[in-house]
mmCIF file of C-alpha atoms in Angstrom:
data_model
loop_
_atom_site.group_PDB
_atom_site.id
_atom_site.type_symbol
_atom_site.label_atom_id
_atom_site.label_comp_id
_atom_site.label_asym_id
_atom_site.label_seq_id
_atom_site.Cartn_x
_atom_site.Cartn_y
_atom_site.Cartn_z
ATOM 1 C CA UNK A 27 -88.626 187.513 88.427
ATOM 2 C CA UNK A 28 -87.022 190.898 88.917
ATOM 3 C CA UNK A 29 -89.209 193.884 89.788
ATOM 4 C CA UNK A 30 -88.051 197.400 89.042
ATOM 5 C CA UNK A 31 -86.901 199.728 90.369
ATOM 6 C CA UNK A 32 -84.635 197.838 92.758
ATOM 7 C CA UNK A 33 -84.498 199.518 96.152
ATOM 8 C CA UNK A 34 -81.024 199.846 97.712
ATOM 9 C CA UNK A 35 -81.528 202.976 99.798
ATOM 10 C CA UNK A 36 -82.501 201.377 103.089
ATOM 11 C CA UNK A 37 -80.462 203.848 105.148
ATOM 12 C CA UNK A 38 -82.809 206.648 104.116
ATOM 13 C CA UNK A 39 -85.949 204.667 104.879
ATOM 14 C CA UNK A 40 -87.275 201.114 104.774
ATOM 15 C CA UNK A 41 -90.394 199.503 103.433
ATOM 16 C CA UNK A 42 -93.009 198.885 106.106
ATOM 17 C CA UNK A 43 -93.025 195.186 106.878
ATOM 18 C CA UNK A 44 -96.453 193.662 106.008
ATOM 19 C CA UNK A 45 -96.646 192.272 109.554
ATOM 20 C CA UNK A 46 -96.184 195.787 110.902
ATOM 21 C CA UNK A 47 -98.904 197.191 108.656
ATOM 22 C CA UNK A 48 -101.278 194.432 109.722
ATOM 23 C CA UNK A 49 -100.727 195.313 113.379
ATOM 24 C CA UNK A 50 -101.361 199.011 112.691
ATOM 25 C CA UNK A 51 -104.576 198.824 110.638
ATOM 26 C CA UNK A 52 -107.112 198.314 113.469
ATOM 27 C CA UNK A 53 -105.881 201.502 115.137
ATOM 28 C CA UNK A 54 -106.961 203.564 112.142
ATOM 29 C CA UNK A 55 -110.474 202.207 111.775
ATOM 30 C CA UNK A 56 -111.589 200.361 114.931
ATOM 31 C CA UNK A 57 -109.476 201.228 117.963
ATOM 32 C CA UNK A 58 -109.039 204.859 116.967
ATOM 33 C CA UNK A 59 -109.207 206.453 120.400
ATOM 34 C CA UNK A 60 -106.870 209.074 121.794
ATOM 35 C CA UNK A 61 -104.473 207.459 124.278
ATOM 36 C CA UNK A 62 -104.858 210.507 126.532
ATOM 37 C CA UNK A 63 -108.648 210.104 126.767
ATOM 38 C CA UNK A 64 -109.217 208.611 130.218
ATOM 39 C CA UNK A 65 -113.036 208.657 130.337
ATOM 40 C CA UNK A 66 -114.005 205.888 127.922
ATOM 41 C CA UNK A 67 -113.081 202.526 126.434
ATOM 42 C CA UNK A 68 -111.700 203.923 123.176
ATOM 43 C CA UNK A 69 -109.069 205.825 125.096
ATOM 44 C CA UNK A 70 -108.337 202.924 127.434
ATOM 45 C CA UNK A 71 -107.727 200.533 124.527
ATOM 46 C CA UNK A 72 -105.452 203.025 122.788
ATOM 47 C CA UNK A 73 -103.478 203.662 125.965
ATOM 48 C CA UNK A 74 -103.076 199.925 126.649
ATOM 49 C CA UNK A 75 -101.821 199.338 123.103
ATOM 50 C CA UNK A 76 -99.358 202.215 123.385
ATOM 51 C CA UNK A 77 -97.952 200.876 126.645
ATOM 52 C CA UNK A 78 -97.577 197.377 125.161
ATOM 53 C CA UNK A 79 -95.680 198.871 122.228
ATOM 54 C CA UNK A 80 -93.514 200.843 124.644
ATOM 55 C CA UNK A 81 -92.574 197.566 126.349
ATOM 56 C CA UNK A 82 -91.592 195.978 123.021
ATOM 57 C CA UNK A 83 -89.402 198.948 122.129
ATOM 58 C CA UNK A 84 -87.777 198.942 125.559
ATOM 59 C CA UNK A 85 -87.148 195.206 125.304
ATOM 60 C CA UNK A 86 -85.166 195.675 122.086
ATOM 61 C CA UNK A 87 -82.630 197.989 123.773
ATOM 62 C CA UNK A 88 -82.722 196.450 127.282
ATOM 63 C CA UNK A 89 -84.417 199.358 129.007
ATOM 64 C CA UNK A 90 -87.527 199.948 131.077
ATOM 65 C CA UNK A 91 -90.746 201.029 129.326
ATOM 66 C CA UNK A 92 -90.825 204.219 131.382
ATOM 67 C CA UNK A 93 -87.498 205.230 129.875
ATOM 68 C CA UNK A 94 -88.977 205.493 126.364
ATOM 69 C CA UNK A 95 -90.327 208.895 125.257
ATOM 70 C CA UNK A 96 -92.181 208.999 121.938
ATOM 71 C CA UNK A 97 -91.331 211.702 119.392
ATOM 72 C CA UNK A 98 -92.013 212.317 115.706
ATOM 73 C CA UNK A 99 -88.708 210.699 114.724
ATOM 74 C CA UNK A 100 -84.979 210.630 115.337
ATOM 75 C CA UNK A 101 -84.483 214.266 114.319
ATOM 76 C CA UNK A 102 -86.816 215.444 117.068
ATOM 77 C CA UNK A 103 -85.283 212.991 119.536
ATOM 78 C CA UNK A 104 -81.800 214.312 118.784
ATOM 79 C CA UNK A 105 -82.936 217.917 119.162
ATOM 80 C CA UNK A 106 -84.715 217.158 122.424
ATOM 81 C CA UNK A 107 -81.695 215.348 123.852
ATOM 82 C CA UNK A 108 -79.036 217.879 122.855
ATOM 83 C CA UNK A 109 -80.948 221.116 123.430
ATOM 84 C CA UNK A 110 -82.884 219.753 126.380
ATOM 85 C CA UNK A 111 -79.713 218.823 128.239
ATOM 86 C CA UNK A 112 -77.799 221.954 127.215
ATOM 87 C CA UNK A 113 -80.552 224.291 128.394
ATOM 88 C CA UNK A 114 -81.169 222.472 131.654
ATOM 89 C CA UNK A 115 -77.524 222.067 132.699
ATOM 90 C CA UNK A 116 -76.118 225.415 131.541
ATOM 91 C CA UNK A 117 -75.550 226.480 135.149
ATOM 92 C CA UNK A 118 -73.038 223.613 135.459
ATOM 93 C CA UNK A 119 -71.147 224.328 132.240
ATOM 94 C CA UNK A 120 -71.440 225.140 128.567
ATOM 95 C CA UNK A 121 -69.247 222.563 126.835
ATOM 96 C CA UNK A 122 -70.677 219.853 124.589
ATOM 97 C CA UNK A 123 -68.400 217.284 122.950
ATOM 98 C CA UNK A 124 -69.291 215.645 119.642
ATOM 99 C CA UNK A 125 -67.820 214.691 116.250
ATOM 100 C CA UNK A 126 -67.919 216.186 112.741
ATOM 101 C CA UNK A 127 -69.582 213.082 111.272
ATOM 102 C CA UNK A 128 -72.864 213.280 113.164
ATOM 103 C CA UNK A 129 -76.190 213.382 111.381
ATOM 104 C CA UNK A 130 -77.287 216.843 110.277
ATOM 105 C CA UNK A 131 -79.936 216.847 113.015
ATOM 106 C CA UNK A 132 -77.098 216.852 115.516
ATOM 107 C CA UNK A 133 -74.742 219.193 113.680
ATOM 108 C CA UNK A 134 -77.437 221.807 113.130
ATOM 109 C CA UNK A 135 -78.433 221.557 116.791
ATOM 110 C CA UNK A 136 -74.842 222.323 117.766
ATOM 111 C CA UNK A 137 -74.794 225.333 115.445
ATOM 112 C CA UNK A 138 -77.893 226.580 117.220
ATOM 113 C CA UNK A 139 -76.218 226.149 120.600
ATOM 114 C CA UNK A 140 -73.049 227.883 119.424
ATOM 115 C CA UNK A 141 -75.104 230.978 118.597
ATOM 116 C CA UNK A 142 -76.256 230.972 122.223
ATOM 117 C CA UNK A 143 -72.708 230.887 123.565
ATOM 118 C CA UNK A 144 -72.141 227.181 124.099
ATOM 119 C CA UNK A 145 -68.672 225.760 123.450
ATOM 120 C CA UNK A 146 -68.958 222.844 121.021
ATOM 121 C CA UNK A 147 -65.856 220.645 120.824
ATOM 122 C CA UNK A 148 -65.547 218.460 117.721
ATOM 123 C CA UNK A 149 -63.362 215.389 118.144
ATOM 124 C CA UNK A 150 -61.439 214.082 115.148
ATOM 125 C CA UNK A 151 -62.723 211.166 113.124
ATOM 126 C CA UNK A 152 -60.067 208.845 111.705
ATOM 127 C CA UNK A 153 -60.025 207.703 108.081
ATOM 128 C CA UNK A 154 -62.626 205.062 108.876
ATOM 129 C CA UNK A 155 -64.924 207.435 110.771
ATOM 130 C CA UNK A 156 -63.993 206.096 114.205
ATOM 131 C CA UNK A 157 -63.823 208.244 117.342
ATOM 132 C CA UNK A 158 -60.762 207.784 119.560
ATOM 133 C CA UNK A 159 -61.910 207.229 123.174
ATOM 134 C CA UNK A 160 -58.570 208.546 124.455
ATOM 135 C CA UNK A 161 -59.123 211.862 122.677
ATOM 136 C CA UNK A 162 -62.576 212.056 124.218
ATOM 137 C CA UNK A 163 -61.189 211.454 127.701
ATOM 138 C CA UNK A 164 -58.672 214.269 127.248
ATOM 139 C CA UNK A 165 -61.356 216.652 126.003
ATOM 140 C CA UNK A 166 -63.699 216.273 128.981
ATOM 141 C CA UNK A 167 -63.320 218.972 131.622
ATOM 142 C CA UNK A 168 -65.323 220.492 134.472
ATOM 143 C CA UNK A 169 -67.395 222.521 131.989
ATOM 144 C CA UNK A 170 -68.516 219.483 129.972
ATOM 145 C CA UNK A 171 -72.237 218.811 130.353
ATOM 146 C CA UNK A 172 -72.830 216.412 127.457
ATOM 147 C CA UNK A 173 -71.016 214.044 125.115
ATOM 148 C CA UNK A 174 -72.939 213.102 121.967
ATOM 149 C CA UNK A 175 -71.400 210.600 119.545
ATOM 150 C CA UNK A 176 -73.139 208.668 116.798
ATOM 151 C CA UNK A 177 -73.314 204.885 117.218
ATOM 152 C CA UNK A 178 -73.350 203.846 113.557
ATOM 153 C CA UNK A 179 -72.767 206.384 110.810
ATOM 154 C CA UNK A 180 -75.611 206.827 108.348
ATOM 155 C CA UNK A 181 -73.350 207.266 105.312
ATOM 156 C CA UNK A 182 -70.405 204.927 105.768
ATOM 157 C CA UNK A 183 -71.832 202.503 108.317
ATOM 158 C CA UNK A 184 -68.878 202.681 110.716
ATOM 159 C CA UNK A 185 -69.756 201.475 114.207
ATOM 160 C CA UNK A 186 -68.147 203.312 117.122
ATOM 161 C CA UNK A 187 -67.031 201.676 120.361
ATOM 162 C CA UNK A 188 -69.979 203.105 122.231
ATOM 163 C CA UNK A 189 -69.492 200.860 125.263
ATOM 164 C CA UNK A 190 -66.002 202.269 125.836
ATOM 165 C CA UNK A 191 -67.206 205.830 125.249
ATOM 166 C CA UNK A 192 -70.074 205.280 127.670
ATOM 167 C CA UNK A 193 -67.686 203.909 130.271
ATOM 168 C CA UNK A 194 -65.485 207.010 130.048
ATOM 169 C CA UNK A 195 -68.462 209.342 130.343
ATOM 170 C CA UNK A 196 -69.809 207.441 133.349
ATOM 171 C CA UNK A 197 -66.413 207.576 135.065
ATOM 172 C CA UNK A 198 -66.172 211.310 134.363
ATOM 173 C CA UNK A 199 -69.785 211.831 135.491
ATOM 174 C CA UNK A 200 -70.745 213.419 132.186
ATOM 175 C CA UNK A 201 -74.035 212.666 130.423
ATOM 176 C CA UNK A 202 -73.718 210.618 127.254
ATOM 177 C CA UNK A 203 -76.102 210.724 124.282
ATOM 178 C CA UNK A 204 -75.854 208.648 121.132
ATOM 179 C CA UNK A 205 -77.685 208.815 117.829
ATOM 180 C CA UNK A 206 -78.453 205.134 117.306
ATOM 181 C CA UNK A 207 -80.889 205.628 114.435
ATOM 182 C CA UNK A 208 -79.061 203.367 111.990
ATOM 183 C CA UNK A 209 -78.112 200.791 114.611
ATOM 184 C CA UNK A 210 -81.220 199.930 116.633
ATOM 185 C CA UNK A 211 -82.981 196.980 115.048
ATOM 186 C CA UNK A 212 -79.951 196.002 112.990
ATOM 187 C CA UNK A 213 -77.293 195.217 115.594
ATOM 188 C CA UNK A 214 -77.535 194.465 119.319
ATOM 189 C CA UNK A 215 -77.838 197.706 121.273
ATOM 190 C CA UNK A 216 -77.888 197.397 125.058
ATOM 191 C CA UNK A 217 -78.492 200.752 126.726
ATOM 192 C CA UNK A 218 -77.502 199.414 130.146
ATOM 193 C CA UNK A 219 -74.345 197.591 129.137
ATOM 194 C CA UNK A 220 -73.174 200.473 126.933
ATOM 195 C CA UNK A 221 -73.813 202.968 129.752
ATOM 196 C CA UNK A 222 -75.897 205.196 127.510
ATOM 197 C CA UNK A 223 -77.812 207.994 129.242
ATOM 198 C CA UNK A 224 -79.821 209.198 126.250
ATOM 199 C CA UNK A 225 -80.368 207.530 122.884
ATOM 200 C CA UNK A 226 -82.251 208.650 119.779
ATOM 201 C CA UNK A 227 -83.730 206.261 117.221
ATOM 202 C CA UNK A 228 -86.550 205.964 114.724
ATOM 203 C CA UNK A 229 -89.137 203.488 113.470
ATOM 204 C CA UNK A 230 -88.805 203.966 109.718
ATOM 205 C CA UNK A 231 -85.194 202.778 109.650
ATOM 206 C CA UNK A 232 -86.287 199.330 110.874
ATOM 207 C CA UNK A 233 -89.296 198.486 108.676
ATOM 208 C CA UNK A 234 -91.743 200.459 110.769
ATOM 209 C CA UNK A 235 -93.802 203.527 109.788
ATOM 210 C CA UNK A 236 -92.480 207.054 109.285
ATOM 211 C CA UNK A 237 -93.350 209.853 111.671
ATOM 212 C CA UNK A 238 -92.581 208.070 114.934
ATOM 213 C CA UNK A 239 -89.364 207.812 116.916
ATOM 214 C CA UNK A 240 -88.134 207.536 120.463
ATOM 215 C CA UNK A 241 -85.749 209.068 122.923
ATOM 216 C CA UNK A 242 -84.421 206.704 125.568
ATOM 217 C CA UNK A 243 -83.687 208.546 128.813
ATOM 218 C CA UNK A 244 -82.030 206.452 131.499
ATOM 219 C CA UNK A 245 -84.068 206.338 134.678
ATOM 220 C CA UNK A 246 -81.281 204.774 136.709
ATOM 221 C CA UNK A 247 -78.092 206.735 137.343
ATOM 222 C CA UNK A 248 -77.745 209.665 137.137
ATOM 223 C CA UNK A 249 -81.114 211.382 137.418
ATOM 224 C CA UNK A 250 -81.558 213.195 134.105
ATOM 225 C CA UNK A 251 -83.572 216.346 133.547
ATOM 226 C CA UNK A 252 -84.309 217.903 130.162
ATOM 227 C CA UNK A 253 -85.906 221.181 129.154
ATOM 228 C CA UNK A 254 -88.897 220.332 126.916
ATOM 229 C CA UNK A 255 -88.754 221.704 123.376
ATOM 230 C CA UNK A 256 -92.509 221.464 122.712
ATOM 231 C CA UNK A 257 -95.049 222.918 125.142
ATOM 232 C CA UNK A 258 -98.644 221.810 125.389
ATOM 233 C CA UNK A 259 -100.644 219.205 127.244
ATOM 234 C CA UNK A 260 -97.747 217.660 129.127
ATOM 235 C CA UNK A 261 -97.748 214.308 127.331
ATOM 236 C CA UNK A 262 -94.832 211.874 127.681
ATOM 237 C CA UNK A 263 -93.969 212.937 131.234
ATOM 238 C CA UNK A 264 -94.085 216.560 130.185
ATOM 239 C CA UNK A 265 -91.154 216.135 127.818
ATOM 240 C CA UNK A 266 -93.046 215.962 124.519
ATOM 241 C CA UNK A 267 -96.508 217.431 124.364
ATOM 242 C CA UNK A 268 -98.847 216.422 121.575
ATOM 243 C CA UNK A 269 -101.448 213.743 120.823
ATOM 244 C CA UNK A 270 -99.709 210.401 120.461
ATOM 245 C CA UNK A 271 -99.644 208.838 116.989
ATOM 246 C CA UNK A 272 -101.207 205.591 118.159
ATOM 247 C CA UNK A 273 -101.159 203.597 114.887
ATOM 248 C CA UNK A 274 -97.505 204.520 114.262
ATOM 249 C CA UNK A 275 -96.543 203.621 117.830
ATOM 250 C CA UNK A 276 -98.190 200.213 117.406
ATOM 251 C CA UNK A 277 -96.209 199.732 114.196
ATOM 252 C CA UNK A 278 -93.012 200.856 115.905
ATOM 253 C CA UNK A 279 -93.529 198.295 118.652
ATOM 254 C CA UNK A 280 -94.272 195.500 116.186
ATOM 255 C CA UNK A 281 -91.160 196.367 114.151
ATOM 256 C CA UNK A 282 -89.037 196.153 117.296
ATOM 257 C CA UNK A 283 -90.602 192.822 118.229
ATOM 258 C CA UNK A 284 -89.778 191.397 114.796
ATOM 259 C CA UNK A 285 -86.237 192.732 114.837
ATOM 260 C CA UNK A 286 -85.601 191.288 118.273
ATOM 261 C CA UNK A 287 -86.504 187.807 116.979
ATOM 262 C CA UNK A 288 -84.939 187.963 113.508
ATOM 263 C CA UNK A 289 -81.843 190.147 113.964
ATOM 264 C CA UNK A 290 -79.242 187.370 113.805
ATOM 265 C CA UNK A 291 -80.649 185.573 110.772
ATOM 266 C CA UNK A 292 -81.212 188.869 108.984
ATOM 267 C CA UNK A 293 -77.654 189.965 109.687
ATOM 268 C CA UNK A 294 -76.326 186.794 108.080
ATOM 269 C CA UNK A 295 -78.595 186.971 105.042
ATOM 270 C CA UNK A 296 -78.137 190.659 104.244
ATOM 271 C CA UNK A 297 -74.454 190.571 105.144
ATOM 272 C CA UNK A 298 -73.856 187.831 102.569
ATOM 273 C CA UNK A 299 -75.610 189.869 99.879
ATOM 274 C CA UNK A 300 -73.640 192.997 100.817
ATOM 275 C CA UNK A 301 -70.341 191.107 100.657
ATOM 276 C CA UNK A 302 -71.279 189.635 97.296
ATOM 277 C CA UNK A 303 -72.048 193.104 95.945
ATOM 278 C CA UNK A 304 -68.853 194.601 97.335
ATOM 279 C CA UNK A 305 -66.503 191.828 96.279
ATOM 280 C CA UNK A 306 -67.885 191.548 92.757
ATOM 281 C CA UNK A 307 -67.745 195.269 92.015
ATOM 282 C CA UNK A 308 -64.203 195.597 93.345
ATOM 283 C CA UNK A 309 -63.087 192.493 91.437
ATOM 284 C CA UNK A 310 -64.544 193.707 88.149
ATOM 285 C CA UNK A 311 -63.482 197.367 88.339
ATOM 286 C CA UNK A 312 -60.235 199.179 89.066
ATOM 287 C CA UNK A 313 -60.219 202.411 91.022
ATOM 288 C CA UNK A 314 -63.007 201.489 93.445
ATOM 289 C CA UNK A 315 -62.510 202.323 97.111
ATOM 290 C CA UNK A 316 -64.427 201.364 100.230
ATOM 291 C CA UNK A 317 -65.401 204.226 102.541
ATOM 292 C CA UNK A 318 -65.791 203.379 106.206
ATOM 293 C CA UNK A 319 -64.342 200.666 108.387
ATOM 294 C CA UNK A 320 -63.769 197.380 106.501
ATOM 295 C CA UNK A 321 -65.049 195.314 109.437
ATOM 296 C CA UNK A 322 -66.666 197.515 112.100
ATOM 297 C CA UNK A 323 -69.598 198.648 110.009
ATOM 298 C CA UNK A 324 -73.262 197.896 109.525
ATOM 299 C CA UNK A 325 -73.829 194.656 107.638
ATOM 300 C CA UNK A 326 -76.182 196.343 105.172
ATOM 301 C CA UNK A 327 -73.941 199.304 104.335
ATOM 302 C CA UNK A 328 -71.677 199.674 101.316
ATOM 303 C CA UNK A 329 -70.220 203.096 100.486
ATOM 304 C CA UNK A 330 -67.924 203.065 97.464
ATOM 305 C CA UNK A 331 -66.031 205.735 95.546
ATOM 306 C CA UNK A 332 -65.588 205.171 91.809
ATOM 307 C CA UNK A 333 -62.510 206.969 90.553
ATOM 308 C CA UNK A 334 -62.961 209.085 87.446
ATOM 309 C CA UNK A 335 -66.741 209.532 87.486
ATOM 310 C CA UNK A 336 -69.328 211.792 89.147
ATOM 311 C CA UNK A 337 -71.723 210.054 91.519
ATOM 312 C CA UNK A 338 -74.692 211.947 90.106
ATOM 313 C CA UNK A 339 -73.860 210.768 86.600
ATOM 314 C CA UNK A 340 -73.730 207.150 87.758
ATOM 315 C CA UNK A 341 -77.008 207.482 89.657
ATOM 316 C CA UNK A 342 -78.708 208.916 86.574
ATOM 317 C CA UNK A 343 -77.392 206.068 84.442
ATOM 318 C CA UNK A 344 -78.816 203.404 86.762
ATOM 319 C CA UNK A 345 -82.303 204.856 87.208
ATOM 320 C CA UNK A 346 -83.783 201.409 87.754
ATOM 321 C CA UNK A 347 -81.692 201.075 90.939
ATOM 322 C CA UNK A 348 -82.443 203.320 93.927
ATOM 323 C CA UNK A 349 -79.186 204.327 95.609
ATOM 324 C CA UNK A 350 -77.845 207.501 97.210
ATOM 325 C CA UNK A 351 -74.807 209.733 96.999
ATOM 326 C CA UNK A 352 -74.998 210.448 100.727
ATOM 327 C CA UNK A 353 -77.481 211.083 103.498
ATOM 328 C CA UNK A 354 -81.031 211.431 102.227
ATOM 329 C CA UNK A 355 -81.728 213.927 104.992
ATOM 330 C CA UNK A 356 -79.203 216.407 103.591
ATOM 331 C CA UNK A 357 -79.248 215.539 99.878
ATOM 332 C CA UNK A 358 -81.465 218.536 99.072
ATOM 333 C CA UNK A 359 -78.574 220.867 99.846
ATOM 334 C CA UNK A 360 -76.455 219.433 96.978
ATOM 335 C CA UNK A 361 -73.341 219.837 99.121
ATOM 336 C CA UNK A 362 -70.464 217.345 99.210
ATOM 337 C CA UNK A 363 -70.775 214.792 102.015
ATOM 338 C CA UNK A 364 -69.575 216.317 105.285
ATOM 339 C CA UNK A 365 -68.860 212.788 106.522
ATOM 340 C CA UNK A 366 -66.514 211.868 103.671
ATOM 341 C CA UNK A 367 -64.745 215.209 103.907
ATOM 342 C CA UNK A 368 -64.331 214.782 107.664
ATOM 343 C CA UNK A 369 -62.586 211.418 107.238
ATOM 344 C CA UNK A 370 -60.117 212.975 104.809
ATOM 345 C CA UNK A 371 -61.403 211.637 101.503
ATOM 346 C CA UNK A 372 -60.050 213.648 98.534
ATOM 347 C CA UNK A 373 -62.653 215.830 96.819
ATOM 348 C CA UNK A 374 -62.584 213.751 93.644
ATOM 349 C CA UNK A 375 -63.508 210.631 95.599
ATOM 350 C CA UNK A 376 -66.083 212.466 97.711
ATOM 351 C CA UNK A 377 -67.880 213.462 94.526
ATOM 352 C CA UNK A 378 -67.730 209.912 93.169
ATOM 353 C CA UNK A 379 -69.155 208.106 96.191
ATOM 354 C CA UNK A 380 -72.293 205.964 96.131
ATOM 355 C CA UNK A 381 -74.097 204.548 99.159
ATOM 356 C CA UNK A 382 -75.775 201.162 98.726
ATOM 357 C CA UNK A 383 -78.165 200.309 101.549
ATOM 358 C CA UNK A 384 -79.374 196.720 101.487
ATOM 359 C CA UNK A 385 -82.462 195.559 103.297
ATOM 360 C CA UNK A 386 -84.802 192.793 104.373
ATOM 361 C CA UNK A 387 -86.577 192.475 101.043
ATOM 362 C CA UNK A 388 -83.581 192.419 98.682
ATOM 363 C CA UNK A 389 -82.820 189.182 96.834
ATOM 364 C CA UNK A 390 -79.741 187.510 95.384
ATOM 365 C CA UNK A 391 -81.214 187.978 91.907
ATOM 366 C CA UNK A 392 -81.446 191.724 92.478
ATOM 367 C CA UNK A 393 -77.852 191.943 93.690
ATOM 368 C CA UNK A 394 -76.631 190.061 90.620
ATOM 369 C CA UNK A 395 -78.438 192.544 88.392
ATOM 370 C CA UNK A 396 -77.030 195.517 90.326
ATOM 371 C CA UNK A 397 -73.475 194.201 90.011
ATOM 372 C CA UNK A 398 -73.716 193.832 86.251
ATOM 373 C CA UNK A 399 -75.482 197.168 85.764
ATOM 374 C CA UNK A 400 -73.074 199.170 87.934
ATOM 375 C CA UNK A 401 -69.992 197.648 86.305
ATOM 376 C CA UNK A 402 -71.403 198.287 82.834
ATOM 377 C CA UNK A 403 -72.318 201.903 83.529
ATOM 378 C CA UNK A 404 -69.089 202.746 85.344
ATOM 379 C CA UNK A 405 -67.100 201.452 82.364
ATOM 380 C CA UNK A 406 -69.284 203.447 79.984
ATOM 381 C CA UNK A 407 -68.856 206.653 81.962
ATOM 382 C CA UNK A 408 -65.113 206.157 82.262
ATOM 383 C CA UNK A 409 -64.810 205.678 78.510
ATOM 384 C CA UNK A 410 -66.051 209.225 78.001
ATOM 385 C CA UNK A 411 -64.460 210.763 81.081
ATOM 386 C CA UNK A 412 -61.323 212.917 80.675
ATOM 387 C CA UNK A 413 -60.703 212.467 84.404
ATOM 388 C CA UNK A 414 -60.062 208.745 84.127
ATOM 389 C CA UNK A 415 -57.430 206.802 82.274
ATOM 390 C CA UNK A 416 -57.177 203.035 82.199
ATOM 391 C CA UNK A 417 -53.442 203.428 81.810
ATOM 392 C CA UNK A 418 -53.092 205.204 85.158
ATOM 393 C CA UNK A 419 -50.573 203.490 87.422
ATOM 394 C CA UNK A 420 -52.568 202.427 90.499
ATOM 395 C CA UNK A 421 -50.349 201.233 93.289
ATOM 396 C CA UNK A 422 -53.133 200.982 95.838
ATOM 397 C CA UNK A 423 -54.722 197.510 96.096
ATOM 398 C CA UNK A 424 -58.279 197.201 94.841
ATOM 399 C CA UNK A 425 -60.885 198.318 97.319
ATOM 400 C CA UNK A 426 -58.440 200.016 99.688
ATOM 401 C CA UNK A 427 -57.986 203.734 100.100
ATOM 402 C CA UNK A 428 -54.446 204.862 100.778
#
């Protein structure tokens, strides 16, 4: 039996897995101590639980527990990484290299640095949202102190060749940060193998609670120093002061443990549903174009542009289906997607793009309903749209953007 509304916005946030909630509950009502309280059993139990969770998180990305710093979420982790490195290494140089398709947390951090005199270099993104490693290599110079490139894009799902980018940065002896918020827990991410120095990610993108994230800081080579962005009691090795959110950390650890065990089977299941959704919509409708790489993308991501309609109009007509017209973190601005504009999508297709984000709890029955509803409503909107004509000569194959 179908239950409404149907949730297909799993890039913005995910439902907390019941197993995660179960693990968290005792730390609200029974083991409620402060992990920084060293004088009694309540504090000891909280600290032990936090350190166990830290191990589970580290295990998911092949790192050491001591390389995990807890934050309030990926936005804080990104700010800490970018600003913390920039401020600490300014005596060595002032150039930071990134891309125009980063999350707003990164882009706004770069704007802040630019106001302070830093030179921010934006590499090109190709039509799929990929970064060219050769262009990166040419851009690095003796003033470069940080390279920060997103692992998997939050709007179009494109996955960058982070291992190759990390290799170049290591060879050039430049620190490398990646925003892996959409990737960790969904695809294998190996911080060691990919030669990542700093990595930001968050719990609520992987069926854990909101309000908790992590910054991985390599403790191997090179030795990395950051300027803290929050002052206080010196928690988290002095890098992030503030009382630890123990219940959320426990949930974060449990979510990572589950994802480590179930990643492959989940990839297959959700990937099949995503492909079914994509193929059916493209087969039933003309003028539908896939945004992002056709193969190198997250298995749960589907970003489509529907020629001749406004995305907002389609979203309003399918109120029983939760989807997005872009990043939830920047949707309040009502601006066209900076990601789609950066990859060269024409304005009319930017404004007609919808992001479907599938997740662990979606069913085949739900996807069947979504297919029928989207096709019906797109046809209805096109019937009354002066911007779309069924007689238009379309030379581009279905589902492919020229």
